[in-house]
Coordinates of C-alpha atoms in Angstrom, one line a residue:
Chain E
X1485 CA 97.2 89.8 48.3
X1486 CA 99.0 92.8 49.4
X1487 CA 96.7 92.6 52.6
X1488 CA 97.8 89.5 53.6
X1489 CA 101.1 89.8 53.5
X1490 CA 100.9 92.8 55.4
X1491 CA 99.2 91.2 57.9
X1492 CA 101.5 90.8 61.2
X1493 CA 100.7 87.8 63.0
X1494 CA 99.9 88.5 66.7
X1495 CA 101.5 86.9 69.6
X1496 CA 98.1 85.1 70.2
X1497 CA 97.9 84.2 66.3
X1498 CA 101.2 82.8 66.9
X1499 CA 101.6 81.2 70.6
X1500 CA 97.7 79.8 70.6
X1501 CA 97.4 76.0 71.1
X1502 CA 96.0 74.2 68.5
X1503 CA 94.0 72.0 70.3
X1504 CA 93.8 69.5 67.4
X1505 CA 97.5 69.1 67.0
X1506 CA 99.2 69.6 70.0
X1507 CA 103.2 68.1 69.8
X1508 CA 105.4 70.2 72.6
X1509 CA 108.5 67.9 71.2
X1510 CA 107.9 70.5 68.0
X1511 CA 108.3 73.4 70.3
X1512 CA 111.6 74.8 70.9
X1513 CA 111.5 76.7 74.2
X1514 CA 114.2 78.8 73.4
X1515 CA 112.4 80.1 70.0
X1516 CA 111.2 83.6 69.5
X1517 CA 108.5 83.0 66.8
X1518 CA 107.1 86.9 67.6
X1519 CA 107.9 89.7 69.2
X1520 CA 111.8 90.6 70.0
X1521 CA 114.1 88.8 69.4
X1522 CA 117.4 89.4 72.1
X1523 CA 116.9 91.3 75.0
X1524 CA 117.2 94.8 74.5
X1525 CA 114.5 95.0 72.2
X1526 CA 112.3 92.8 74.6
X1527 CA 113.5 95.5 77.4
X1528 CA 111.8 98.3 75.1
X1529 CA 108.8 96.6 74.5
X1530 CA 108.2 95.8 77.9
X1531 CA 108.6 100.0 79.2
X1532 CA 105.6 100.5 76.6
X1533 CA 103.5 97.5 77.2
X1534 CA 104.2 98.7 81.0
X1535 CA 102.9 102.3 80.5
X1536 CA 99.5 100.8 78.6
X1537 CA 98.5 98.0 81.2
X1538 CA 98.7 100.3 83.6
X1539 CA 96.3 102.7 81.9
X1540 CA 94.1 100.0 80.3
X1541 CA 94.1 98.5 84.6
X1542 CA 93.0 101.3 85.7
X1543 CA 90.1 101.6 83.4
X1544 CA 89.2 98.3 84.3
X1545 CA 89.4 99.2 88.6
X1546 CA 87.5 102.1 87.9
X1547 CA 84.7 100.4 85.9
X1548 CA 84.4 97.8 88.4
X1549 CA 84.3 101.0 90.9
X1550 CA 81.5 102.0 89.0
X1551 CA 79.5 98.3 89.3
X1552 CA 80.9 96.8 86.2
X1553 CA 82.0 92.9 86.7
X1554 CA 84.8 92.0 84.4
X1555 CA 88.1 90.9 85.3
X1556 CA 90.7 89.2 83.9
X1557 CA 92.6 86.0 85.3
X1558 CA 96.0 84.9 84.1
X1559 CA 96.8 81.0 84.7
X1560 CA 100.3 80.2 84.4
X1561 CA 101.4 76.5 84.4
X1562 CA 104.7 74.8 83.6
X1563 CA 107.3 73.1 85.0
X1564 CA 109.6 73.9 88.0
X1565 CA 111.9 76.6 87.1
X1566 CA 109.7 77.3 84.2
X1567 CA 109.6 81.2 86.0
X1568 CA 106.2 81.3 86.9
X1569 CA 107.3 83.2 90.1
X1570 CA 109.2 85.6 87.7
X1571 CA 106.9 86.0 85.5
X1572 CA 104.7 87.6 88.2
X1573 CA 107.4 89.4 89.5
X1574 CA 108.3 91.3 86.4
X1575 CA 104.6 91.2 84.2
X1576 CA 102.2 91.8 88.0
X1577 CA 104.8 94.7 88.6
X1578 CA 104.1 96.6 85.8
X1579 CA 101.0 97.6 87.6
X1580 CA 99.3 98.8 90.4
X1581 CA 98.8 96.2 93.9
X1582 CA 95.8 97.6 94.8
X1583 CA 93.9 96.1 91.5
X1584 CA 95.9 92.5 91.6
X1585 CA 95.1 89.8 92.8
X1586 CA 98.1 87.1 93.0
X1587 CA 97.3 83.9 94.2
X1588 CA 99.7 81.0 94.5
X1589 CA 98.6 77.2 94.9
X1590 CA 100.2 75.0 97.0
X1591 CA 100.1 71.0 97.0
X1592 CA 96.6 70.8 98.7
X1593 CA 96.0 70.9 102.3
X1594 CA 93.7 68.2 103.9
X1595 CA 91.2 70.3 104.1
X1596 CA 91.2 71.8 100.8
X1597 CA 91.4 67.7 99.7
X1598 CA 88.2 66.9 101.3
X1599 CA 86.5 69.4 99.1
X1600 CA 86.3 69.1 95.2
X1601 CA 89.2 70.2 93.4
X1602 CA 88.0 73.3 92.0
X1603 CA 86.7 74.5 95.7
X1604 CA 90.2 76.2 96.3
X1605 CA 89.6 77.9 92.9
X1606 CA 86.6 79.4 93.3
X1607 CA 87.3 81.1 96.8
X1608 CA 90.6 82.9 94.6
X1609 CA 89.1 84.0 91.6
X1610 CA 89.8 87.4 90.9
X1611 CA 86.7 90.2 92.3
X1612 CA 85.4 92.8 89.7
X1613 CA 87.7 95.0 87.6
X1614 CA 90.7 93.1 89.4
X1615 CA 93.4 91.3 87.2
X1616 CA 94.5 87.6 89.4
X1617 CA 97.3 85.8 88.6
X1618 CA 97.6 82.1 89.4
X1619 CA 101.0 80.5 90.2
X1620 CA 99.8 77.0 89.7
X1621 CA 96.2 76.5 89.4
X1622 CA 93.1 73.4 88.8
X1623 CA 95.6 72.6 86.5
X1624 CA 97.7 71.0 88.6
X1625 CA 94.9 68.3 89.3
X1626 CA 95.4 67.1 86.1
X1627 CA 99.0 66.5 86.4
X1628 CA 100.0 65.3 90.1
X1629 CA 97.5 63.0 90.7
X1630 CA 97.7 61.4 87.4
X1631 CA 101.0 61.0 86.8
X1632 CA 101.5 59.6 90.3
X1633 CA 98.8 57.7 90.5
X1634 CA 96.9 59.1 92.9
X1635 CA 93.5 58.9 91.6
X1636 CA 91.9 56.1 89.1
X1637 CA 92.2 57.4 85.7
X1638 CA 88.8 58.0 85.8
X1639 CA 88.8 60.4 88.1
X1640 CA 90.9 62.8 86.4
X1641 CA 90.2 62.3 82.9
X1642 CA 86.5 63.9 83.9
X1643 CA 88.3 66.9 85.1
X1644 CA 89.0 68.2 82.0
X1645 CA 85.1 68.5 81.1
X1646 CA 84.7 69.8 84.6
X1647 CA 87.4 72.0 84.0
X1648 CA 85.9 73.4 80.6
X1649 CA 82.7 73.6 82.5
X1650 CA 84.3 75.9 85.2
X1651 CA 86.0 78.1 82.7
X1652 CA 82.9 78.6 80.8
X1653 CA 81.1 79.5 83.9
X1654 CA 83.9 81.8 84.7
X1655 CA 83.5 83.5 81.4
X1656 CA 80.1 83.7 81.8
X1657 CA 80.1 86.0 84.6
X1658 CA 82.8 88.4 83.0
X1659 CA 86.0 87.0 83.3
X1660 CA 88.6 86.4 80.5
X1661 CA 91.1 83.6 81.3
X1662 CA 94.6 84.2 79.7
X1663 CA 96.5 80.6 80.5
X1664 CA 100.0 80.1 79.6
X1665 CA 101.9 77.2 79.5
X1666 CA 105.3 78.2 80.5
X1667 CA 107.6 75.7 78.2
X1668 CA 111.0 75.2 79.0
X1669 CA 113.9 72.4 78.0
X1670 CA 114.9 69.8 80.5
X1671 CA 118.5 71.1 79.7
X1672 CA 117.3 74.8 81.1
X1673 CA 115.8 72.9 84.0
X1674 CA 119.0 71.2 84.7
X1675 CA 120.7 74.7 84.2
X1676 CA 118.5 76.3 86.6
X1677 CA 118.2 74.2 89.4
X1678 CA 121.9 74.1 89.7
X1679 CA 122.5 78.1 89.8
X1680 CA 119.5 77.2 92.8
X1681 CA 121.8 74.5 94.6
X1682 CA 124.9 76.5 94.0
X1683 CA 123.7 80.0 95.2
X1684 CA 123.1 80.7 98.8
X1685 CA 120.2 83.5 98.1
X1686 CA 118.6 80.5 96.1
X1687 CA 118.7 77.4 98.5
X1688 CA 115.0 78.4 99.7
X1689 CA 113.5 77.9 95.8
X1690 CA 114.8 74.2 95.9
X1691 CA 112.9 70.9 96.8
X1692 CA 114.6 67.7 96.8
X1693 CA 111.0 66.9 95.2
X1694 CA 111.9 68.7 92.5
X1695 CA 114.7 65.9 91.3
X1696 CA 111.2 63.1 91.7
X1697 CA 109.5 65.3 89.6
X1698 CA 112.1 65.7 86.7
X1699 CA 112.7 61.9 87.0
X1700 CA 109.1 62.0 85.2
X1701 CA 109.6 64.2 82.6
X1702 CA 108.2 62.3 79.9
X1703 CA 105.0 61.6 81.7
X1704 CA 104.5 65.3 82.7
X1705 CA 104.9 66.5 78.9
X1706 CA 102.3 63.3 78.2
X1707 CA 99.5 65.0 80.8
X1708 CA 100.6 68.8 79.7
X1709 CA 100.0 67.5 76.0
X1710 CA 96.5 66.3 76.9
X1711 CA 95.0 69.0 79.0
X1712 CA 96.0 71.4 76.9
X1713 CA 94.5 69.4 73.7
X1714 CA 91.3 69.0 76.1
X1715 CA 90.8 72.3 77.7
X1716 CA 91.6 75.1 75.0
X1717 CA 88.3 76.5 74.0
X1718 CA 87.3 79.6 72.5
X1719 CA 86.5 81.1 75.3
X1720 CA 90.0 80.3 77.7
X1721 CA 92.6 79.2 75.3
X1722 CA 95.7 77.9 76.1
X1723 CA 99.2 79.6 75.0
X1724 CA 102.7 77.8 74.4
X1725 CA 105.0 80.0 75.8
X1726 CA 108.7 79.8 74.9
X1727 CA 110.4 79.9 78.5
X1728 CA 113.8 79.3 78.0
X1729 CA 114.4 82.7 78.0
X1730 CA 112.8 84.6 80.6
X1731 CA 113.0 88.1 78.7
X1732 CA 110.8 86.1 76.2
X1733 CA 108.9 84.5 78.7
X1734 CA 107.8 88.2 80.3
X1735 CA 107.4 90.3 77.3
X1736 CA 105.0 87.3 75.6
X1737 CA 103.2 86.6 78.7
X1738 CA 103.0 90.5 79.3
X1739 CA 102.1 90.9 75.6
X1740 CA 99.2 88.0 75.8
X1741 CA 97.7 90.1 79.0
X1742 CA 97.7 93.7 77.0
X1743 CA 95.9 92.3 74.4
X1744 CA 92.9 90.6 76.5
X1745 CA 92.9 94.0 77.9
X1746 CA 92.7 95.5 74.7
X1747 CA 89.9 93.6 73.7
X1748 CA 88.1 94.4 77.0
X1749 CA 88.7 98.2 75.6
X1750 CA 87.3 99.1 79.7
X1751 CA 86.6 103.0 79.9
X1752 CA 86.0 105.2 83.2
X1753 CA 82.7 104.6 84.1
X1754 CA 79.9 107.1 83.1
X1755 CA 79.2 108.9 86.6
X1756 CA 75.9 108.2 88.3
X1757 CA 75.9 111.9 89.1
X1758 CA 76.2 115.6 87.8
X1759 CA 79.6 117.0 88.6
X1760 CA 78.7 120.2 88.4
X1761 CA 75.5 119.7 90.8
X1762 CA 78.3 117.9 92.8
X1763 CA 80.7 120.9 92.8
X1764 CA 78.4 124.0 93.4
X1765 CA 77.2 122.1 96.8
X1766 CA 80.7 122.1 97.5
X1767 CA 81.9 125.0 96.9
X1768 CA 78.9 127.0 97.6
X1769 CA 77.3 124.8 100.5
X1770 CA 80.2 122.9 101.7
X1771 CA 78.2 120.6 104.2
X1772 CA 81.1 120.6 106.7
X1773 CA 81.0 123.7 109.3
Chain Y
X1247 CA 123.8 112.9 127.9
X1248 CA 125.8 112.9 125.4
X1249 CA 124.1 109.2 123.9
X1250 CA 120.8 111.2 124.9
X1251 CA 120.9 113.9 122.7
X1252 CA 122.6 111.9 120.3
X1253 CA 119.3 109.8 119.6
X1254 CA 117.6 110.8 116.8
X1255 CA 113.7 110.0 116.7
X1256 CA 112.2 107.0 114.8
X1257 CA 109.4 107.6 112.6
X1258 CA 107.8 105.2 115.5
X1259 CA 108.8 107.2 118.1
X1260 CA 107.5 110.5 116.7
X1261 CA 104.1 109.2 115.0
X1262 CA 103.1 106.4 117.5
X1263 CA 99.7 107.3 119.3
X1264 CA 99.6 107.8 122.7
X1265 CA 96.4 105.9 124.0
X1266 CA 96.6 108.7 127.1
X1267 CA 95.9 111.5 125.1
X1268 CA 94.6 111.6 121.7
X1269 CA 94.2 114.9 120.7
X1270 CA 94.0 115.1 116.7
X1271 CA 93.3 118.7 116.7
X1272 CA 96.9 119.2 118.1
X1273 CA 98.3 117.3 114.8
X1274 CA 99.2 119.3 112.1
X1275 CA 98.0 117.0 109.0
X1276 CA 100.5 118.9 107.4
X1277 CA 103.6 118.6 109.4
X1278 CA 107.0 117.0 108.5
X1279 CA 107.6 116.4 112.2
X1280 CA 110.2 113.6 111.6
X1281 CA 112.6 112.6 108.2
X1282 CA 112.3 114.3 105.0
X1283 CA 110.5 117.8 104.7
X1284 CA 110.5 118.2 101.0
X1285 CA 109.5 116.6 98.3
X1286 CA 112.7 115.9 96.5
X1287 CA 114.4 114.1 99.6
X1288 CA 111.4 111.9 100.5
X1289 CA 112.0 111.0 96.9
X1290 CA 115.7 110.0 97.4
X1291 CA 114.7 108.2 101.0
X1292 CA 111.9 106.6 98.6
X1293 CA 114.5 104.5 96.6
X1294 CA 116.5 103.7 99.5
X1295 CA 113.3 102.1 101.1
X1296 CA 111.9 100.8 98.0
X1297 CA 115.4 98.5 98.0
X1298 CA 115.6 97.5 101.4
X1299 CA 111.8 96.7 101.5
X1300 CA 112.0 94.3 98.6
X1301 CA 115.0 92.4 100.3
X1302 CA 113.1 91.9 103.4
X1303 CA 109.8 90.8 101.7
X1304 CA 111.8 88.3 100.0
X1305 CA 113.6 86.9 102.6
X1306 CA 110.5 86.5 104.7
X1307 CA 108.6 85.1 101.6
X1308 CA 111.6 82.4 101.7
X1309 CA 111.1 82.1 105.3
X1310 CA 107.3 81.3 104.8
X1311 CA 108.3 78.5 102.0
X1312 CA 110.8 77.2 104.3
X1313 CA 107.5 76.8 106.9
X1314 CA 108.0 80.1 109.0
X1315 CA 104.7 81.8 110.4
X1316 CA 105.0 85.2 110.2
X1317 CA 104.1 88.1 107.6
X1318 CA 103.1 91.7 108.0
X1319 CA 99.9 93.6 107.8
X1320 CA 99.6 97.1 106.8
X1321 CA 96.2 98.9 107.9
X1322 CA 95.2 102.0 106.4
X1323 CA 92.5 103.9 108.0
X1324 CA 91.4 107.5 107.2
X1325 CA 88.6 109.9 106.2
X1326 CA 87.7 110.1 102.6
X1327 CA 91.0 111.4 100.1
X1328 CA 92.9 110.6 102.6
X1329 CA 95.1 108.4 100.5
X1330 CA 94.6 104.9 101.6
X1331 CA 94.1 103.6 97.4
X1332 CA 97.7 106.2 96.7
X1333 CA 99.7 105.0 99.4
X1334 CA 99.1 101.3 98.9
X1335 CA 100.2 102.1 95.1
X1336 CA 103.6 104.0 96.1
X1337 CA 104.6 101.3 98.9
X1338 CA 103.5 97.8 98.0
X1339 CA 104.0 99.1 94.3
X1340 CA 107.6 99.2 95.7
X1341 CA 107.4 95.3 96.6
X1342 CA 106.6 91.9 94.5
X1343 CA 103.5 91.6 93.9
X1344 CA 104.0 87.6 94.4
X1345 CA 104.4 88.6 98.1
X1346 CA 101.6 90.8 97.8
X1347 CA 98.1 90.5 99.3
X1348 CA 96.0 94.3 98.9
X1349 CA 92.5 94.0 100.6
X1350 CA 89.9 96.6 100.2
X1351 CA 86.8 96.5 102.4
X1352 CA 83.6 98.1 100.6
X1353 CA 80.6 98.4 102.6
X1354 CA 79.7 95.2 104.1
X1355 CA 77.4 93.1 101.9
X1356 CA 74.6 91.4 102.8
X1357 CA 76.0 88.1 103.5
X1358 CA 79.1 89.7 105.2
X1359 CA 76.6 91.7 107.8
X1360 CA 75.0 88.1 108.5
X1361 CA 78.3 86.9 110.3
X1362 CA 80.3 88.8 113.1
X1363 CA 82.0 91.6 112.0
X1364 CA 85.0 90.2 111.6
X1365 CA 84.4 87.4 109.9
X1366 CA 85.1 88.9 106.8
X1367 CA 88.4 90.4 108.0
X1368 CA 89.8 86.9 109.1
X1369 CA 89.4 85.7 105.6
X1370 CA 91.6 88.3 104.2
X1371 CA 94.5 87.9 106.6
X1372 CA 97.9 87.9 104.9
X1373 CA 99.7 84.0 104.6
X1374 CA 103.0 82.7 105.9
X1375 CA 105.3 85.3 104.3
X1376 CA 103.3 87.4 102.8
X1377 CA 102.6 91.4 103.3
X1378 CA 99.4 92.5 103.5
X1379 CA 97.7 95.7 103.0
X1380 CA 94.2 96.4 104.3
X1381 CA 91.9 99.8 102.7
X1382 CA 89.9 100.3 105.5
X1383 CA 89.2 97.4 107.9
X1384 CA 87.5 95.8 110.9
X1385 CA 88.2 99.9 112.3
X1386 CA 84.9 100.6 110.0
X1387 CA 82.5 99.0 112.4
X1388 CA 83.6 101.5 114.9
X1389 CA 83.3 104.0 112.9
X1390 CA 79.8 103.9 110.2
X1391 CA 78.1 102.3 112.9
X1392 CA 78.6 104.6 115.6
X1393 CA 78.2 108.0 113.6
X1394 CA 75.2 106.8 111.7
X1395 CA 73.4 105.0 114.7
X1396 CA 73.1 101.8 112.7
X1397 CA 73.6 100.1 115.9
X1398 CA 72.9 100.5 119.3
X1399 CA 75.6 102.2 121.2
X1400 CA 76.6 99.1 123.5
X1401 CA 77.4 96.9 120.1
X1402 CA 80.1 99.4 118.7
X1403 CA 81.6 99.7 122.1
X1404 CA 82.3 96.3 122.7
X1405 CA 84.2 96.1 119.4
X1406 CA 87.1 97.9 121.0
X1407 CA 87.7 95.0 122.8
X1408 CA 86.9 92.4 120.5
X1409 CA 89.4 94.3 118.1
X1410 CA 91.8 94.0 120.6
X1411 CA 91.5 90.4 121.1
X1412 CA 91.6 89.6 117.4
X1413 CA 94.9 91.7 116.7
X1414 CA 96.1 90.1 120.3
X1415 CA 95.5 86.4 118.5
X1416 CA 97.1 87.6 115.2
X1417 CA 100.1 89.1 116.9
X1418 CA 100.2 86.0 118.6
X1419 CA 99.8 83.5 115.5
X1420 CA 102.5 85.5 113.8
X1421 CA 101.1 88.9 112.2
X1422 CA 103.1 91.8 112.9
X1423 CA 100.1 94.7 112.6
X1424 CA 101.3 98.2 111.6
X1425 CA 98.1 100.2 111.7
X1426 CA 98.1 103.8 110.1
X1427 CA 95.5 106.3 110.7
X1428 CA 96.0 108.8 107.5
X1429 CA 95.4 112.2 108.9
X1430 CA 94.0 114.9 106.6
X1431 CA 92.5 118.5 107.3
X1432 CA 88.5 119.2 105.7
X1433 CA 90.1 122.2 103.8
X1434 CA 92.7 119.5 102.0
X1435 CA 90.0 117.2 101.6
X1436 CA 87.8 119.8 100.1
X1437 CA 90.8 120.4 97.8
X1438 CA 90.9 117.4 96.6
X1439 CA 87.4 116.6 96.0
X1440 CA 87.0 119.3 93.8
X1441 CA 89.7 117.8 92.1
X1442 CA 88.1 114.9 91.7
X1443 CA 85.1 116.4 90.1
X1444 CA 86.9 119.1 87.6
X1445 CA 89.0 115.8 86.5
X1446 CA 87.2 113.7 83.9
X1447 CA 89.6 110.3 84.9
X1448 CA 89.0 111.1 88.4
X1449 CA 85.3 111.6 88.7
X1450 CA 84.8 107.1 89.0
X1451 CA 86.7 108.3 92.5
X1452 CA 83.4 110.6 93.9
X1453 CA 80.8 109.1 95.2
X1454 CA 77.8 112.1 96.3
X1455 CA 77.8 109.8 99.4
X1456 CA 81.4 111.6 100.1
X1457 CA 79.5 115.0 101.2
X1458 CA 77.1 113.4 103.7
X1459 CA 80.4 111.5 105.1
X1460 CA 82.2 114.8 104.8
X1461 CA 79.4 116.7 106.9
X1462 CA 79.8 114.3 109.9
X1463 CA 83.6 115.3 110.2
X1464 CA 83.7 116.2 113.5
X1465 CA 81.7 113.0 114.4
X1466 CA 83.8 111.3 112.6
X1467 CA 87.3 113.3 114.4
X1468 CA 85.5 111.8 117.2
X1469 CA 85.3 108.3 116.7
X1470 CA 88.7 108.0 115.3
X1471 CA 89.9 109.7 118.4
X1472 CA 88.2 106.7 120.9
X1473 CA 89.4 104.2 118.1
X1474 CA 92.8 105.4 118.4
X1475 CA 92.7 105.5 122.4
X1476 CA 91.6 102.5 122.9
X1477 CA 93.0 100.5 120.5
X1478 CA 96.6 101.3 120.7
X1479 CA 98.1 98.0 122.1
X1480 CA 102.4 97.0 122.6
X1481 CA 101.4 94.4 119.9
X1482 CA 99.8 96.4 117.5
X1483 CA 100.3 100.4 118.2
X1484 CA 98.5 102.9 115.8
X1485 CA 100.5 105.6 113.7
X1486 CA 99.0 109.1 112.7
X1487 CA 100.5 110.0 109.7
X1488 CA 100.1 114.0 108.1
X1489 CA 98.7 112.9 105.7
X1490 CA 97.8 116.4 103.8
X1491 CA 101.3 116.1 101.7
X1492 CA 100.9 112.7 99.3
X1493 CA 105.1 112.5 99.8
X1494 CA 105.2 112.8 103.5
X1495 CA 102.3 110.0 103.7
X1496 CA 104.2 107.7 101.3
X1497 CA 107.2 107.9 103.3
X1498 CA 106.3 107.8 106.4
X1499 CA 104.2 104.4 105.6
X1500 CA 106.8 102.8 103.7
X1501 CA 109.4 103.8 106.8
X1502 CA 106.7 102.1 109.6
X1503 CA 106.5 99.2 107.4
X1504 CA 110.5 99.2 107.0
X1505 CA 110.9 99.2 110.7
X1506 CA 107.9 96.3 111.6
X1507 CA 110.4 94.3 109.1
X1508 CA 114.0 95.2 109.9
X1509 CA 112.1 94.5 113.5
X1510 CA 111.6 90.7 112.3
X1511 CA 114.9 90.3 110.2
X1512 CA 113.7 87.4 108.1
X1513 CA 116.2 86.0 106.6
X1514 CA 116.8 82.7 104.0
X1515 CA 115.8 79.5 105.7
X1516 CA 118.2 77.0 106.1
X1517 CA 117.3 73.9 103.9
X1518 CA 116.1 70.8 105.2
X1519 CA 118.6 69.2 102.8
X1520 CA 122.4 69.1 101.8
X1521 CA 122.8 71.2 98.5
X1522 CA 126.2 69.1 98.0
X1523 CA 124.2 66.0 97.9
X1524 CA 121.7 67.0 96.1
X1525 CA 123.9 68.8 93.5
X1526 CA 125.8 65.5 93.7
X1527 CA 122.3 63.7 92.3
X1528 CA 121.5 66.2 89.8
X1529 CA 124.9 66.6 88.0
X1530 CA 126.4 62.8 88.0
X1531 CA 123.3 60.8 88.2
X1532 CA 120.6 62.8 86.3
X1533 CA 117.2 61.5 87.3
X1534 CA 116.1 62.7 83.4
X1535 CA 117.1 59.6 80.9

């Protein structure tokens, strides 16, 4: 009794998708269901979680240094605005660019089209002890060609199996998928995409796309509700990320990564060599002369 | 005369290799021969750096979205401890990681040795926008190669001018190349290796190949010297950097890189459509109902 209710729920316990119950219109994107709750506090948090991903990355570089092959891959998805930029910007930058790997995706080029979907993918997962980050990902096959049409339904609705097929594979071979589903209100996409129109240094982040693409709110929240009832398995699940606040959005997206690093628990690699055979040739027979 | 001696020396002017006479012996790996020459002001020029380089990344990031061609690549080059892993950490770790794209070459793999030798380095080239940093490079095949006879003497000298014509077609497609040869004495190196191996959380850093490496030295002096002669182009000159002071290093890369951008002076791209209009769309007729 007393156990339980000392039990803190974590930010995975909390944000995890429920794969059998998924209903976005019974998130609020602007909630803080764990973790800080204003911005100072989030602030804090993130100077801490800062100074541990940076130790627990290095562990990781230096055990894939030493021929270990696990790496860790964060997906972020959501809608435009959503901060999946930002989120890179301020959760990638807590650490070291020599062990990232951040990858965005773009609407596919022809020649990535004439391939299957997931050929893109592949060629960017992260390498061994790196962390990637993927602004957009396969995910996006789900969503664009369905909702406009641009496939039969048939075609995309086996993605998801192939998708879970992938992942699995990807797991497999030593990589631990943290996806997050960046959810924000139309209202804050309203919001944001006019501070984009009405401020010079923003003009670039803008599509007139974009407007197409809001026009079909509903049917984006439709295909978001299915793949991530489809693809949230044990091994890669999904997470609902509150994103109408961005200090939210970083510290639970930061929060999400330190604990799959946690879990990997990498150490310094044992060294396939005596360091003090190692010293005494050089400092008693330094080879160079 | 009096605008003469008013000129005060880039770091470009100072460090820039002349191709007529490379003569590393005559460079101090310690010197401070141009900007800060302690520690606490390289610090201080550090910030000032750090915020000017993150403007000019972003605004050639935006020029990339907005369809521009050109981006930046950093190539670090240098005998072992040299500092090519540190000083991608202190300068892109100044940056976004979003406009980010850190490259270290390993020995070549199997399946890289069955294509041209730089077939592995295309494939790693920066994007539209983004900054690049290579640790090591296609410079490797002149070097391994050459000092441990792996191929017949006619092979690795060709490369110089196959290197030349690939950084001639990047310069040309859009890559600015700012190539940095990070100079080092054997008694600093020395230092630092026994560093490594008295340090338990450095030791995944040694590798007992580093002593074979570090007997060739002068062989090695040798080969960077034809490298740099012949090599050094208008398009893409090399830089030696003193390297023996981890500050100095750090500075003097992140003020090469500072210049190759100021150089380009991205800047925002102007949109391909009328923010009024489109503002116009989003705030009276709401494509969301």
């Amino acid at each position: 009794m007393a156990k339980k209710s000392a039990h803190v729920p974590s930010v995975r316990d909390v944000l995890e998708v429920d794969p059998a119950g998924v209903d976005l219109a019974a998130i609020d994107p602007a909630a803080t269901p764990v973790g800080p709750t204003n911005k100072a506090d989030a602030a804090k948090a993130m100077e801490a979680i800062g100074v541990e991903l940076d130790q627990l990355q290095e562990n990781l570089y230096a055990e894939g240094v030493g021929g270990g092959r696990r790496r860790v891959l964060v997906v972020l998805q959501g809608m435009d605005t959503s901060g999946k930029g930002g989120t890179i910007s301020h959760v990638a930058g807590l650490m070291n660019p020599q062990g990232l790997r951040v990858v965005s995706f773009k609407k596919p080029t022809r020649a990535e089209l004439s391939h299957d979907f997931l050929w893109r993918i592949r060629r960017q997962v992260p390498g061994p002890g790196q962390i990637g980050f993927f602004d957009r990902s396969h995910y996006e096959d789900v969503l664009v060609p369905r909702v406009d049409e641009l496939v039969p339904p048939s075609t995309w609705q086996a993605r998801y199996q192939q998708i879970n097929d992938f992942e699995a594979e990807l797991a497999e071979s030593g990589v631990t998928i943290v996806k997050c589903f960046l959810h924000i209100s139309p209202e804050k996409q309203k919001e944001r995409l006019v501070a984009r129109l009405q401020t010079p240094e923003k003009l670039w982040k803008y599509n007139p796309s974009d407007l197409a693409v809001r026009a079909k709110w509903s049917r984006y929240q439709e295909a978001y509700t299915d793949l991530l009832a489809k693809c949230s398995s044990r091994a890669a699940p999904w997470y609902a990320v509150p994103s109408d606040r961005k200090w939210y959005r970083n510290w639970a997206v930061a929060e999400l990564l330190l604990h799959a690093l946690r879990d990997l628990a990498p150490t310094y690699p044992v060294p396939a060599y005596d360091p003090a055979v190692e010293l005494a040739k050089l400092t008693e027979a330094d080879p160079l002369r």
